[in-house]
PDB file of C-alpha atoms in Angstrom:
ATOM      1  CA  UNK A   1     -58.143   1.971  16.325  1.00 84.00           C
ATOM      2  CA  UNK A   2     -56.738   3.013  13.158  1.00 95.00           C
ATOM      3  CA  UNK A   3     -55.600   0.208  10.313  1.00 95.00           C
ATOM      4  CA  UNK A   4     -51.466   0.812   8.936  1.00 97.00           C
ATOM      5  CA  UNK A   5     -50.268  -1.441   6.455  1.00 97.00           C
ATOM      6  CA  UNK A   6     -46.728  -1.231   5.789  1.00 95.00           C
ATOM      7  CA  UNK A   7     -44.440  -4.380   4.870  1.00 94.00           C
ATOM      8  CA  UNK A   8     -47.604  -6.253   4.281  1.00 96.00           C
ATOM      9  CA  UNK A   9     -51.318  -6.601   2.477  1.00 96.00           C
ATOM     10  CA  UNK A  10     -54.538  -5.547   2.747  1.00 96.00           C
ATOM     11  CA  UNK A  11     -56.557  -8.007   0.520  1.00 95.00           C
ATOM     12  CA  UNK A  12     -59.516  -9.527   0.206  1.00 94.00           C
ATOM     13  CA  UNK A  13     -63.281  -8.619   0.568  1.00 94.00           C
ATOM     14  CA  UNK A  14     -64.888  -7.458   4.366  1.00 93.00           C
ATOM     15  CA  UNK A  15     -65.546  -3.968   6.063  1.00 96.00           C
ATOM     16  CA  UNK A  16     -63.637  -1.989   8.208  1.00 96.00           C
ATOM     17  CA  UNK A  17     -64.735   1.022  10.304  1.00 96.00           C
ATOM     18  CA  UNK A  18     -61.135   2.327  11.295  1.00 96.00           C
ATOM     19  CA  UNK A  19     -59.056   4.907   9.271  1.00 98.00           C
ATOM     20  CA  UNK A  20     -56.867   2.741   7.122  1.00 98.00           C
ATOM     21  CA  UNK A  21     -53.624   3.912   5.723  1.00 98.00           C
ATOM     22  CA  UNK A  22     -51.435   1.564   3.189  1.00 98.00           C
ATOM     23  CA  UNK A  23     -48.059   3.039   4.554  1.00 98.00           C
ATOM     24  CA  UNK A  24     -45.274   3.507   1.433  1.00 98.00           C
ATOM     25  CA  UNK A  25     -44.357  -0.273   1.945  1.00 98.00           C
ATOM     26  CA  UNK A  26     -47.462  -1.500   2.073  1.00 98.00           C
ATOM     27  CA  UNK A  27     -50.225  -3.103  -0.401  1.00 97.00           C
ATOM     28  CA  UNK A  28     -53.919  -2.795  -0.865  1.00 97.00           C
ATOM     29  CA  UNK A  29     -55.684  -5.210  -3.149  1.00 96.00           C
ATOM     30  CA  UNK A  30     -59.143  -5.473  -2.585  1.00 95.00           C
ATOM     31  CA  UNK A  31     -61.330  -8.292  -3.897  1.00 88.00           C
ATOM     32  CA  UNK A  32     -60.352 -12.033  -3.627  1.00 82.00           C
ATOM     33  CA  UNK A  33     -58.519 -13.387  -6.785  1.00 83.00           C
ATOM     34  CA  UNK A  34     -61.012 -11.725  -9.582  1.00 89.00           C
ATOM     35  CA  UNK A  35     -63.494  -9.099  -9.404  1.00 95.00           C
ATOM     36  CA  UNK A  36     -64.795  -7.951  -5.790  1.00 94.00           C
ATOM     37  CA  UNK A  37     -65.197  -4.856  -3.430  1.00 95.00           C
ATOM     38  CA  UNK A  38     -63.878  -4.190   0.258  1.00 96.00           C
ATOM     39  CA  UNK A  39     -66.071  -1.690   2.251  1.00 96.00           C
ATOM     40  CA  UNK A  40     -63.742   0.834   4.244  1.00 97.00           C
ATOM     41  CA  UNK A  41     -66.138   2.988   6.448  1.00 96.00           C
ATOM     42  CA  UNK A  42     -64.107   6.112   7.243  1.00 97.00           C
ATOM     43  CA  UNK A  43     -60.858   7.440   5.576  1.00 97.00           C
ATOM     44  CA  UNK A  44     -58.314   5.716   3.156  1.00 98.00           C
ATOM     45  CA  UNK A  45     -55.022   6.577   2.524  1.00 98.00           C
ATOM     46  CA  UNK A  46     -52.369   5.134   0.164  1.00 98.00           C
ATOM     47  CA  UNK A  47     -48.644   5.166  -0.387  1.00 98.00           C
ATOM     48  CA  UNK A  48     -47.926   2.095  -1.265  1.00 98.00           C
ATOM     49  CA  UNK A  49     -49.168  -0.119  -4.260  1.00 98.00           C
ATOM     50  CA  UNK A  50     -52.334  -0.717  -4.902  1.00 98.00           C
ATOM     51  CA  UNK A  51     -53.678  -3.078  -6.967  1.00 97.00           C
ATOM     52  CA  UNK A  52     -57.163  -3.326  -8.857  1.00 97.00           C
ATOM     53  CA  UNK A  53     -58.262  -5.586 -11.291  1.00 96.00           C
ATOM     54  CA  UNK A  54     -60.441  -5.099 -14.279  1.00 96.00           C
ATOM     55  CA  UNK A  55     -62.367  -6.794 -16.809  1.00 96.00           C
ATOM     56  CA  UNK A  56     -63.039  -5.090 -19.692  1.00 95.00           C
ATOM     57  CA  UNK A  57     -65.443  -7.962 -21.353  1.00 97.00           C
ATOM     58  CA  UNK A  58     -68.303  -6.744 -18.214  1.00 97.00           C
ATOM     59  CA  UNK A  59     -66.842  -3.170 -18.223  1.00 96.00           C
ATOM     60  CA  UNK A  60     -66.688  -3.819 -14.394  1.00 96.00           C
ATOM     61  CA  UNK A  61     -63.656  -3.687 -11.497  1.00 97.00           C
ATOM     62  CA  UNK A  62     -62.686  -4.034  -8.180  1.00 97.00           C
ATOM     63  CA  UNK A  63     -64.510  -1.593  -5.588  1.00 96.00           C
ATOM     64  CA  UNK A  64     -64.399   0.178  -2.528  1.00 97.00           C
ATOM     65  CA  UNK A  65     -67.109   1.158  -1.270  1.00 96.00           C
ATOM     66  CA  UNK A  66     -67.575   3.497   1.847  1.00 96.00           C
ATOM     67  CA  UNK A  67     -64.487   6.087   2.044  1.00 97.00           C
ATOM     68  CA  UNK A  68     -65.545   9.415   3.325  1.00 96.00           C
ATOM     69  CA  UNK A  69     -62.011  10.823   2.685  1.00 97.00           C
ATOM     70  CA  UNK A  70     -59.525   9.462   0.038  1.00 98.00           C
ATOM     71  CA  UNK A  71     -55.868  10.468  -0.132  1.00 98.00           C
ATOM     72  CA  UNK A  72     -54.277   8.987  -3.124  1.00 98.00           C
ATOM     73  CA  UNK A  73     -50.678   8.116  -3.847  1.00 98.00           C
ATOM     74  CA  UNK A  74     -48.035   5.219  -4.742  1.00 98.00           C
ATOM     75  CA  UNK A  75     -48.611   3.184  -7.488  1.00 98.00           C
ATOM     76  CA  UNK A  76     -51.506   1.984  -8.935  1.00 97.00           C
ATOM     77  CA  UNK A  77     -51.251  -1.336 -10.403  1.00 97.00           C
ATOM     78  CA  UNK A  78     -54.391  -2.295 -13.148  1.00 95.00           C
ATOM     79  CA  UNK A  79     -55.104  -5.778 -14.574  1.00 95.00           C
ATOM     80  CA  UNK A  80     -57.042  -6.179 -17.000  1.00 94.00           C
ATOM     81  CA  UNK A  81     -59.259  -9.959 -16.959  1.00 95.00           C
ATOM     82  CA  UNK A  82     -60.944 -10.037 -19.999  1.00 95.00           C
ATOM     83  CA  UNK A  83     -60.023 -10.898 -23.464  1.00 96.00           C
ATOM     84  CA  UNK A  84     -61.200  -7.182 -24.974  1.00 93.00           C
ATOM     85  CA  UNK A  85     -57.903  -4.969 -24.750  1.00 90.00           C
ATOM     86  CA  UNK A  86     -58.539  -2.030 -22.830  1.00 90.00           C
ATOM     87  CA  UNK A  87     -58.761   1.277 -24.636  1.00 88.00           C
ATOM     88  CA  UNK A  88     -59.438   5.127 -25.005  1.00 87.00           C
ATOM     89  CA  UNK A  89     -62.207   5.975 -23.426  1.00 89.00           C
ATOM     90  CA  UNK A  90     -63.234   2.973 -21.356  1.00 91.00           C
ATOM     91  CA  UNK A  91     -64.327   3.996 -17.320  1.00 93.00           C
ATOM     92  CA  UNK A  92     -63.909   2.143 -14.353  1.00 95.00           C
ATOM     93  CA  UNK A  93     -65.779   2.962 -11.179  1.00 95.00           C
ATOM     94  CA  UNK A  94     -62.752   1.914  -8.161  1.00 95.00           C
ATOM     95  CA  UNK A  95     -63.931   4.505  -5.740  1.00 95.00           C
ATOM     96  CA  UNK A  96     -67.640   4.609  -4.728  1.00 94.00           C
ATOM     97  CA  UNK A  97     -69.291   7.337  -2.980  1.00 85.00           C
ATOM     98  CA  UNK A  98     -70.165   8.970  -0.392  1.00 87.00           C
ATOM     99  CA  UNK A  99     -66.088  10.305  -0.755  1.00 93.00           C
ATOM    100  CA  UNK A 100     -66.524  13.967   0.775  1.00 92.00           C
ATOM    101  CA  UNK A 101     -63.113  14.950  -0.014  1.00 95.00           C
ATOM    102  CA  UNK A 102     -60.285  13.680  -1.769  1.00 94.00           C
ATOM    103  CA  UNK A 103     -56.696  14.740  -2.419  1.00 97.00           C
ATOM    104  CA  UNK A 104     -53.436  13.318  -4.199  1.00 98.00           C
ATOM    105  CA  UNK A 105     -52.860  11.399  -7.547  1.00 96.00           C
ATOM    106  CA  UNK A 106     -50.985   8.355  -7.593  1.00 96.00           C
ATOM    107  CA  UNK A 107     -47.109   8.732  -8.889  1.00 96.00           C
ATOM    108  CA  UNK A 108     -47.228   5.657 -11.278  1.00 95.00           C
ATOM    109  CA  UNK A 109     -50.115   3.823 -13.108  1.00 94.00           C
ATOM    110  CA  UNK A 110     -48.976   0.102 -14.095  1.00 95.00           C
ATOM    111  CA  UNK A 111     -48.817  -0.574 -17.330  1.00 92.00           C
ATOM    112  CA  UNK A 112     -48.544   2.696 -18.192  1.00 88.00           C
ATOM    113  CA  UNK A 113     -51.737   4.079 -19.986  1.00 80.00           C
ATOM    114  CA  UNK A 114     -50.199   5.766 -22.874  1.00 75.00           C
ATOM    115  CA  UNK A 115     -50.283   9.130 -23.858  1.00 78.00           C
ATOM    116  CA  UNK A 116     -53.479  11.405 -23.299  1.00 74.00           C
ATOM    117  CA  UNK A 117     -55.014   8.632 -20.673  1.00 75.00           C
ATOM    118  CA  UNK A 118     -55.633   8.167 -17.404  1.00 77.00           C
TER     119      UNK A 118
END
């Protein structure tokens, strides 16, 4: 059956084959403490919070791999791991194909990026 998170966490590393959705209450941090990837096999869809780490020494981030539809909202909360600030024109792969479709933006972006970023 399908995943809901709402009043709770989805964390960690593992796969999933259900439809998840991180209800408005709800959090979605994939990866265990540092860098790491969660494999969601069908569709994702956020409300809540979600929170992805990033470390802009290795230019690499948290991951998730296996979403054929994505439906993005909430807040997205980034953390940056390495020493090197992050800065205009640096790229972070958090969604990895095959996404067929996706839809939204997420309302807030934590700290904010500053002005012409995203």
């Amino acid at each position: 059956g399908a995943t809901l998170v709402n009043g709770g966490t989805l964390g960690g590393s593992g796969t999933l084959a259900s439809p998840v959705t991180v209800g408005p209450a709800g959090t979605f941090s994939p990866g265990p403490n540092g860098l790491g990837s969660f494999t969601i096999n069908n569709t994702l869809t956020l409300q809540g919070t979600t929170f992805i780490e990033v470390n802009k020494d290795v230019m690499a981030s948290d991951i998730i791999h296996g979403v054929t539809k994505l439906t993005i909202g909430g807040t997205l909360v980034v953390t940056n791991l390495g020493t090197t600030p992050l800065a205009g024109g640096d790229a972070f792969t958090i969604f990895a194909t095959p996404i067929t479709s996706y839809s939204g933006s997420f309302a807030a972006i934590v700290p904010a990026p500053g002005p012409g970023l995203s």
